[in-house]
Amino acid sequence: DAKTTQPTSMDCAEGRAANLPCNHSTISGNEYVYWYRQIHSQGPQYIIHGLKNNETNEMASLIITEDRKSSTLILPHATLRDTAVYYCIVRVGDNFNKFYFGSGTKLNVKP
Amino acid sequence: DAGVTQSPTHLIKTRGQQVTLRCSPKSGHDTVSWYQQALGQGPQFIFQYYEEEERQRGNFPDRFSGHQFPNYSSELNVNALLLGDSALYLCASSLVSGIEKLFFGSGTQLSVL
């Protein structure tokens, strides 16, 4: 049972920021939010994760609302190679954890 | 440093047959999870192995079983294949402790005819 809700698809112009929203209104206090992306049915690739603070790495930024019921993944300067399905995931459990994937958002980066 | 490797890449079986898929985790990882991804859907958690035991299981029937070996590699077995078992099967590895991310293999594409 997916614990996240994402738009089915989004478009973004090359060079612009891509903002991908995710709703996880039933998230519990110890559950982390992860973002992965998947290109052409390859294995999903890790992007970023967080618990309650905003996070940034070389790939993206993750903004989590104060009530933790939603988050936004930001790709600051989208390129054509960022075209992929982006999954917002809730990780359940402190150990032996499992990841709940939703259906993801297909991001189309256009020239 | 090799990442997660899966074999075979593609497989074709007929209904009722049995299949075994294999996975070698990323170096240093001790936990293996298996996911099923139907066409157009997100991956669905099947089960997770640590210390050669199944630790967590998703909503999959007993036809799906697994094994983890002392070197941390793992197998996924599916018996009495159904047409609906056609999917991309993904293996992911991690460390059981800490706030770890999953590393995924490229998957095995299983087609059941």
PDB file of N, CA and C in Angstrom, chain A residues 1 32 34 36 38 41-46 49 87 91-92 94-99 101-103, chain B residues 35 37 41-45 48 50 55-57 88 90 96-102 104-106:
ATOM      1  N   ASP A   1       0.839  -1.199   0.000  1.00  0.00           N
ATOM      2  CA  ASP A   1       0.000   0.000   0.000  1.00  0.00           C
ATOM      3  C   ASP A   1       0.874   1.249   0.000  1.00  0.00           C
ATOM      4  N   TYR A  32      11.242   8.123   7.229  1.00  0.00           N
ATOM      5  CA  TYR A  32      11.993   8.997   6.369  1.00  0.00           C
ATOM      6  C   TYR A  32      11.336   9.109   5.001  1.00  0.00           C
ATOM      7  N   TYR A  34      12.285   9.445   1.087  1.00  0.00           N
ATOM      8  CA  TYR A  34      13.347   9.247   0.110  1.00  0.00           C
ATOM      9  C   TYR A  34      12.820   9.607  -1.277  1.00  0.00           C
ATOM     10  N   TYR A  36      13.821   8.709  -5.317  1.00  0.00           N
ATOM     11  CA  TYR A  36      14.588   7.946  -6.295  1.00  0.00           C
ATOM     12  C   TYR A  36      14.071   8.302  -7.684  1.00  0.00           C
ATOM     13  N   GLN A  38      14.022   6.723 -11.934  1.00  0.00           N
ATOM     14  CA  GLN A  38      14.209   5.518 -12.741  1.00  0.00           C
ATOM     15  C   GLN A  38      14.144   5.912 -14.209  1.00  0.00           C
ATOM     16  N   SER A  41      13.391   1.908 -17.314  1.00  0.00           N
ATOM     17  CA  SER A  41      13.275   0.618 -16.642  1.00  0.00           C
ATOM     18  C   SER A  41      14.600   0.068 -16.150  1.00  0.00           C
ATOM     19  N   GLN A  42      15.558   0.938 -15.951  1.00  0.00           N
ATOM     20  CA  GLN A  42      16.766   0.535 -15.219  1.00  0.00           C
ATOM     21  C   GLN A  42      16.398   0.482 -13.747  1.00  0.00           C
ATOM     22  N   GLY A  43      17.335   0.080 -12.892  1.00  0.00           N
ATOM     23  CA  GLY A  43      17.068   0.119 -11.474  1.00  0.00           C
ATOM     24  C   GLY A  43      16.944   1.547 -10.977  1.00  0.00           C
ATOM     25  N   PRO A  44      16.085   1.781 -10.001  1.00  0.00           N
ATOM     26  CA  PRO A  44      15.958   3.124  -9.436  1.00  0.00           C
ATOM     27  C   PRO A  44      17.285   3.636  -8.876  1.00  0.00           C
ATOM     28  N   GLN A  45      17.473   4.945  -9.025  1.00  0.00           N
ATOM     29  CA  GLN A  45      18.707   5.605  -8.592  1.00  0.00           C
ATOM     30  C   GLN A  45      18.395   6.544  -7.444  1.00  0.00           C
ATOM     31  N   TYR A  46      19.163   6.466  -6.384  1.00  0.00           N
ATOM     32  CA  TYR A  46      18.973   7.329  -5.217  1.00  0.00           C
ATOM     33  C   TYR A  46      19.231   8.792  -5.569  1.00  0.00           C
ATOM     34  N   HIS A  49      17.352  12.041   0.652  1.00  0.00           N
ATOM     35  CA  HIS A  49      16.384  11.648   1.655  1.00  0.00           C
ATOM     36  C   HIS A  49      16.443  12.609   2.836  1.00  0.00           C
ATOM     37  N   TYR A  87      10.254   8.896  -8.000  1.00  0.00           N
ATOM     38  CA  TYR A  87       9.470   8.262  -6.951  1.00  0.00           C
ATOM     39  C   TYR A  87       9.741   8.931  -5.601  1.00  0.00           C
ATOM     40  N   ARG A  91      10.092   5.385   3.937  1.00  0.00           N
ATOM     41  CA  ARG A  91      10.803   4.222   4.485  1.00  0.00           C
ATOM     42  C   ARG A  91      10.235   3.907   5.849  1.00  0.00           C
ATOM     43  N   VAL A  92       9.771   2.672   5.973  1.00  0.00           N
ATOM     44  CA  VAL A  92       9.110   2.245   7.207  1.00  0.00           C
ATOM     45  C   VAL A  92      10.049   1.412   8.041  1.00  0.00           C
ATOM     46  N   ASP A  94      12.847   1.238  11.669  1.00  0.00           N
ATOM     47  CA  ASP A  94      14.198   1.638  12.032  1.00  0.00           C
ATOM     48  C   ASP A  94      15.222   0.626  11.536  1.00  0.00           C
ATOM     49  N   ASN A  95      14.866  -0.622  11.575  1.00  0.00           N
ATOM     50  CA  ASN A  95      15.713  -1.685  11.050  1.00  0.00           C
ATOM     51  C   ASN A  95      14.877  -2.576  10.149  1.00  0.00           C
ATOM     52  N   PHE A  96      15.568  -3.339   9.335  1.00  0.00           N
ATOM     53  CA  PHE A  96      14.874  -4.224   8.403  1.00  0.00           C
ATOM     54  C   PHE A  96      13.770  -3.453   7.699  1.00  0.00           C
ATOM     55  N   ASN A  97      14.141  -2.283   7.273  1.00  0.00           N
ATOM     56  CA  ASN A  97      13.126  -1.377   6.743  1.00  0.00           C
ATOM     57  C   ASN A  97      12.687  -1.790   5.351  1.00  0.00           C
ATOM     58  N   LYS A  98      11.515  -1.387   4.993  1.00  0.00           N
ATOM     59  CA  LYS A  98      11.040  -1.575   3.635  1.00  0.00           C
ATOM     60  C   LYS A  98      10.579  -0.232   3.081  1.00  0.00           C
ATOM     61  N   PHE A  99      10.685  -0.132   1.782  1.00  0.00           N
ATOM     62  CA  PHE A  99      10.368   1.099   1.081  1.00  0.00           C
ATOM     63  C   PHE A  99       9.033   0.950   0.360  1.00  0.00           C
ATOM     64  N   PHE A 101       6.940   2.366  -2.539  1.00  0.00           N
ATOM     65  CA  PHE A 101       6.949   3.181  -3.745  1.00  0.00           C
ATOM     66  C   PHE A 101       5.512   3.477  -4.165  1.00  0.00           C
ATOM     67  N   GLY A 102       5.274   4.690  -4.598  1.00  0.00           N
ATOM     68  CA  GLY A 102       4.011   5.003  -5.245  1.00  0.00           C
ATOM     69  C   GLY A 102       4.158   4.762  -6.743  1.00  0.00           C
ATOM     70  N   SER A 103       3.344   5.427  -7.521  1.00  0.00           N
ATOM     71  CA  SER A 103       3.393   5.272  -8.977  1.00  0.00           C
ATOM     72  C   SER A 103       4.359   6.236  -9.635  1.00  0.00           C
TER      73      SER A 103
ATOM     74  N   TYR B  35      12.058  -6.585  -5.115  1.00  0.00           N
ATOM     75  CA  TYR B  35      10.898  -5.814  -5.520  1.00  0.00           C
ATOM     76  C   TYR B  35      10.396  -6.327  -6.865  1.00  0.00           C
ATOM     77  N   GLN B  37       8.208  -5.054 -10.173  1.00  0.00           N
ATOM     78  CA  GLN B  37       7.715  -3.864 -10.842  1.00  0.00           C
ATOM     79  C   GLN B  37       6.972  -4.253 -12.108  1.00  0.00           C
ATOM     80  N   GLN B  41       4.068   0.638 -13.356  1.00  0.00           N
ATOM     81  CA  GLN B  41       3.825   0.766 -11.921  1.00  0.00           C
ATOM     82  C   GLN B  41       5.136   0.990 -11.176  1.00  0.00           C
ATOM     83  N   GLY B  42       5.025   1.441  -9.939  1.00  0.00           N
ATOM     84  CA  GLY B  42       6.201   1.546  -9.090  1.00  0.00           C
ATOM     85  C   GLY B  42       6.573   0.185  -8.532  1.00  0.00           C
ATOM     86  N   PRO B  43       7.811   0.016  -8.102  1.00  0.00           N
ATOM     87  CA  PRO B  43       8.230  -1.258  -7.510  1.00  0.00           C
ATOM     88  C   PRO B  43       7.428  -1.587  -6.247  1.00  0.00           C
ATOM     89  N   GLN B  44       7.106  -2.867  -6.097  1.00  0.00           N
ATOM     90  CA  GLN B  44       6.380  -3.356  -4.925  1.00  0.00           C
ATOM     91  C   GLN B  44       7.294  -4.281  -4.120  1.00  0.00           C
ATOM     92  N   PHE B  45       7.358  -4.033  -2.821  1.00  0.00           N
ATOM     93  CA  PHE B  45       8.234  -4.793  -1.936  1.00  0.00           C
ATOM     94  C   PHE B  45       7.763  -6.234  -1.819  1.00  0.00           C
ATOM     95  N   GLN B  48      12.615  -9.112   2.362  1.00  0.00           N
ATOM     96  CA  GLN B  48      13.957  -8.660   2.682  1.00  0.00           C
ATOM     97  C   GLN B  48      14.676  -9.738   3.474  1.00  0.00           C
ATOM     98  N   TYR B  50      18.176 -10.781   5.763  1.00  0.00           N
ATOM     99  CA  TYR B  50      19.333 -10.379   6.558  1.00  0.00           C
ATOM    100  C   TYR B  50      19.750 -11.563   7.405  1.00  0.00           C
ATOM    101  N   ARG B  55      13.221 -11.253   6.876  1.00  0.00           N
ATOM    102  CA  ARG B  55      12.941 -10.361   8.001  1.00  0.00           C
ATOM    103  C   ARG B  55      11.646  -9.604   7.838  1.00  0.00           C
ATOM    104  N   GLN B  56      11.322  -9.230   6.622  1.00  0.00           N
ATOM    105  CA  GLN B  56      10.073  -8.535   6.353  1.00  0.00           C
ATOM    106  C   GLN B  56       9.521  -9.086   5.052  1.00  0.00           C
ATOM    107  N   ARG B  57       8.197  -9.046   4.938  1.00  0.00           N
ATOM    108  CA  ARG B  57       7.561  -9.548   3.741  1.00  0.00           C
ATOM    109  C   ARG B  57       6.418  -8.635   3.346  1.00  0.00           C
ATOM    110  N   LEU B  88       9.376  -6.711 -14.072  1.00  0.00           N
ATOM    111  CA  LEU B  88      10.797  -6.486 -13.814  1.00  0.00           C
ATOM    112  C   LEU B  88      11.035  -6.764 -12.335  1.00  0.00           C
ATOM    113  N   LEU B  90      13.485  -6.488  -9.256  1.00  0.00           N
ATOM    114  CA  LEU B  90      14.612  -5.681  -8.830  1.00  0.00           C
ATOM    115  C   LEU B  90      15.154  -6.175  -7.495  1.00  0.00           C
ATOM    116  N   VAL B  96      21.913  -3.035   7.287  1.00  0.00           N
ATOM    117  CA  VAL B  96      20.746  -3.093   8.153  1.00  0.00           C
ATOM    118  C   VAL B  96      20.707  -1.949   9.151  1.00  0.00           C
ATOM    119  N   SER B  97      21.865  -1.477   9.529  1.00  0.00           N
ATOM    120  CA  SER B  97      21.895  -0.471  10.579  1.00  0.00           C
ATOM    121  C   SER B  97      22.030   0.926   9.985  1.00  0.00           C
ATOM    122  N   GLY B  98      21.575   1.882  10.696  1.00  0.00           N
ATOM    123  CA  GLY B  98      21.759   3.255  10.278  1.00  0.00           C
ATOM    124  C   GLY B  98      20.735   3.728   9.266  1.00  0.00           C
ATOM    125  N   ILE B  99      20.893   4.931   8.861  1.00  0.00           N
ATOM    126  CA  ILE B  99      19.984   5.532   7.887  1.00  0.00           C
ATOM    127  C   ILE B  99      20.599   5.303   6.523  1.00  0.00           C
ATOM    128  N   GLU B 100      20.229   4.185   5.930  1.00  0.00           N
ATOM    129  CA  GLU B 100      20.904   3.792   4.713  1.00  0.00           C
ATOM    130  C   GLU B 100      19.992   3.903   3.508  1.00  0.00           C
ATOM    131  N   LYS B 101      20.598   4.130   2.394  1.00  0.00           N
ATOM    132  CA  LYS B 101      19.852   4.136   1.148  1.00  0.00           C
ATOM    133  C   LYS B 101      19.978   2.783   0.482  1.00  0.00           C
ATOM    134  N   LEU B 102      19.000   2.461  -0.322  1.00  0.00           N
ATOM    135  CA  LEU B 102      19.028   1.232  -1.095  1.00  0.00           C
ATOM    136  C   LEU B 102      19.772   1.462  -2.397  1.00  0.00           C
ATOM    137  N   PHE B 104      20.048  -0.268  -6.050  1.00  0.00           N
ATOM    138  CA  PHE B 104      19.312  -1.207  -6.876  1.00  0.00           C
ATOM    139  C   PHE B 104      20.169  -1.756  -8.008  1.00  0.00           C
ATOM    140  N   GLY B 105      19.888  -3.015  -8.339  1.00  0.00           N
ATOM    141  CA  GLY B 105      20.423  -3.578  -9.559  1.00  0.00           C
ATOM    142  C   GLY B 105      19.573  -3.157 -10.750  1.00  0.00           C
ATOM    143  N   SER B 106      19.971  -3.592 -11.935  1.00  0.00           N
ATOM    144  CA  SER B 106      19.235  -3.226 -13.144  1.00  0.00           C
ATOM    145  C   SER B 106      18.027  -4.116 -13.390  1.00  0.00           C
TER     146      SER B 106
END
